[in-house]
Protein backbone atom coordinates (compact mmCIF):
# COMPACT_ATOMS: atom_id res chain seq x y z
CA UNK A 1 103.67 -30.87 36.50
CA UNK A 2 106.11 -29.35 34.06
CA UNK A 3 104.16 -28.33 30.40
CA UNK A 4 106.12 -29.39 27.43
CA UNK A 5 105.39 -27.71 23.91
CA UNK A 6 104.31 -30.36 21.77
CA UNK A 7 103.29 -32.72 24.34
CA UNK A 8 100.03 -34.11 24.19
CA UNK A 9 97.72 -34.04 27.85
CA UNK A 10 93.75 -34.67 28.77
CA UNK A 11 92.18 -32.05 30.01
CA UNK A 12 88.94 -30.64 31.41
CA UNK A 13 87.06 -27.92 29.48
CA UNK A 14 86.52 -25.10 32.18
CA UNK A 15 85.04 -22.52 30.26
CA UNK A 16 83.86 -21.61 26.34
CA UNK A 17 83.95 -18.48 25.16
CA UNK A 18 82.84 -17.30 21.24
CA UNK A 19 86.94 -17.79 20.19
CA UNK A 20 87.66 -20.77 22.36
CA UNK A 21 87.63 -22.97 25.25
CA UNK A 22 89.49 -22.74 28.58
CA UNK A 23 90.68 -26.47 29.29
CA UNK A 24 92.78 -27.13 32.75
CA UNK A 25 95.56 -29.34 32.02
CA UNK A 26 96.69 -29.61 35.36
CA UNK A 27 95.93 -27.60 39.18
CA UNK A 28 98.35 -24.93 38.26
CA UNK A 29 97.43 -24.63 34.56
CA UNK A 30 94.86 -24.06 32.36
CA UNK A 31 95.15 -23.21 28.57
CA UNK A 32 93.09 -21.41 25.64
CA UNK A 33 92.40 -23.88 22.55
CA UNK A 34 91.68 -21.11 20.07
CA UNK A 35 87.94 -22.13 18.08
CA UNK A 36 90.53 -22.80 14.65
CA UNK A 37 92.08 -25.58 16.95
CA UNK A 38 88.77 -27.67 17.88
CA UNK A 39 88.18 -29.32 14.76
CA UNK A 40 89.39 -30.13 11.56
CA UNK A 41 86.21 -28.72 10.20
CA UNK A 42 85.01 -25.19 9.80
CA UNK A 43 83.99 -24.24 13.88
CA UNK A 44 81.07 -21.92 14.00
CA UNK A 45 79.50 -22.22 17.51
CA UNK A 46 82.15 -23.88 19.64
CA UNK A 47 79.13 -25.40 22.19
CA UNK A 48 78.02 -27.54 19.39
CA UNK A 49 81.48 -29.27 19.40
CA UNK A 50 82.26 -29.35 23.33
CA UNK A 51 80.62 -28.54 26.73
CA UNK A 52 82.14 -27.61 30.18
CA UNK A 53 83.33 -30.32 31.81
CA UNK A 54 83.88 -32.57 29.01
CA UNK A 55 87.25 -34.15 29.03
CA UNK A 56 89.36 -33.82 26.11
CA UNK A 57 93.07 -34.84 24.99
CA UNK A 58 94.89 -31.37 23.73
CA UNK A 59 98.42 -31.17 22.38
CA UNK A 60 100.48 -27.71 23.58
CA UNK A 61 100.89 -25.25 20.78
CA UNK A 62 102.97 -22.67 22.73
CA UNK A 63 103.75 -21.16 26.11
CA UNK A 64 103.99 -17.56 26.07
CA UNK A 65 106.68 -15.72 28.63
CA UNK A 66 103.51 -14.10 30.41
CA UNK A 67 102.68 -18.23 30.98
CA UNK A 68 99.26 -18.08 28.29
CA UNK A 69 99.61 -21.68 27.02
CA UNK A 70 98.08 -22.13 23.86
CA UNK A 71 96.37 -25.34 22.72
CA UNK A 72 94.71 -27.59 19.99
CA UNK A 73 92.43 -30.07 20.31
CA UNK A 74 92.32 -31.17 16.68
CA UNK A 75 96.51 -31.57 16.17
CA UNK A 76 95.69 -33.97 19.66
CA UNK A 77 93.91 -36.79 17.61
CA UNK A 78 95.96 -39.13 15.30
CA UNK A 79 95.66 -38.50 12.08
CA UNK A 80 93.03 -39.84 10.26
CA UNK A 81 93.75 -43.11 7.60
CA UNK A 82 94.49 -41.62 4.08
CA UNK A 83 92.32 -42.92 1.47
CA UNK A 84 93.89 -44.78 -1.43
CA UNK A 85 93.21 -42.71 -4.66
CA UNK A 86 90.25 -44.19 -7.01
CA UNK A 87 91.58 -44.95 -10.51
CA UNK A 88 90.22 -42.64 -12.86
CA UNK A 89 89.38 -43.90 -16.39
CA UNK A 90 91.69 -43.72 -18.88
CA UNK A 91 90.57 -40.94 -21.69
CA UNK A 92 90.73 -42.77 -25.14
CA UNK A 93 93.27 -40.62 -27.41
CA UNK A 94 91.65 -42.27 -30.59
CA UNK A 95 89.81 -39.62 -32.97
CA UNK A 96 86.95 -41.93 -33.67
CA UNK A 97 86.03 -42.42 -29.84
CA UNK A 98 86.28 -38.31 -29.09
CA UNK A 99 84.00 -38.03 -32.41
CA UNK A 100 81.63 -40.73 -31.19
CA UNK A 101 81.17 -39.12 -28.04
CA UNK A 102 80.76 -35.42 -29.38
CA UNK A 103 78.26 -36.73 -31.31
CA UNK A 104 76.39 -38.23 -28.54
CA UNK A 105 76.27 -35.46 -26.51
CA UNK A 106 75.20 -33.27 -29.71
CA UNK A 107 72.19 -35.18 -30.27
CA UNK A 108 71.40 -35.25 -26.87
CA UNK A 109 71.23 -31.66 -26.77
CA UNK A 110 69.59 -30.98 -30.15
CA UNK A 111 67.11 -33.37 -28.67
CA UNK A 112 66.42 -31.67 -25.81
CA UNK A 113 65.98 -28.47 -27.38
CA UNK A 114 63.57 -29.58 -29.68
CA UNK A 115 61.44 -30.88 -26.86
CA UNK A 116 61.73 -27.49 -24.86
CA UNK A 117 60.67 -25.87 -28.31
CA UNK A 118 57.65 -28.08 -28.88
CA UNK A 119 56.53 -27.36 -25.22
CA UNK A 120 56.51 -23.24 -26.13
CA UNK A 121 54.55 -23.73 -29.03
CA UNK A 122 51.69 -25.43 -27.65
């Protein structure tokens, strides 16, 4: 089987080392997916995320003249369903709201240092 760059192929993880996993793509070839490429999330251990011999889809980064063929495991998966953005409430521009809430949050301080005073004195 001819590897494509950019093509997408399952493979078997063959080995895992502390900066990746070996995963055979076919008889003739096996590829590194570096530990940046196994998930979308920071990697620290890569055993916690796969095993040898677990079968895994793996899309070809690269294939180096020497025939290294470089691979990721996370840019295999589809990509993952944006969320739609929350609206945000809309800040009131009027002086008398921004006033009303400084003033609530004023009191709510000055009453909260009062109570941490009365606590030291007794």
């Amino acid at each position: 089987m001819s590897i494509a760059v950019g093509e997408i192929y399952t493979g078997e993880v063959m080995g895992i080392t502390k900066f990746g996993a070996f995963v055979k793509i076919d008889e003739k070839t096996t590829g590194l997916v570096h530990i940046s490429e196994v998930a979308d999330t920071y990697v620290k251990e890569i055993g916690d995320f796969l095993q040898v011999g677990d079968e895994v889809k793996v899309k070809v980064l690269n294939v180096a003249e020497n025939g290294k063929v470089g691979l990721s495991i996370k840019k295999a998966q589809p990509p993952a369903p944006k969320q739609p953005p929350q609206p945000q409430p809309i800040p009131s521009d009027r002086f008398e709201d921004k006033l009303a809430e400084f003033m609530k949050n004023s009191n709510e301080k000055l009453t909260q240092l009062k109570r941490h005073q009365e606590g030291r004195r007794r």
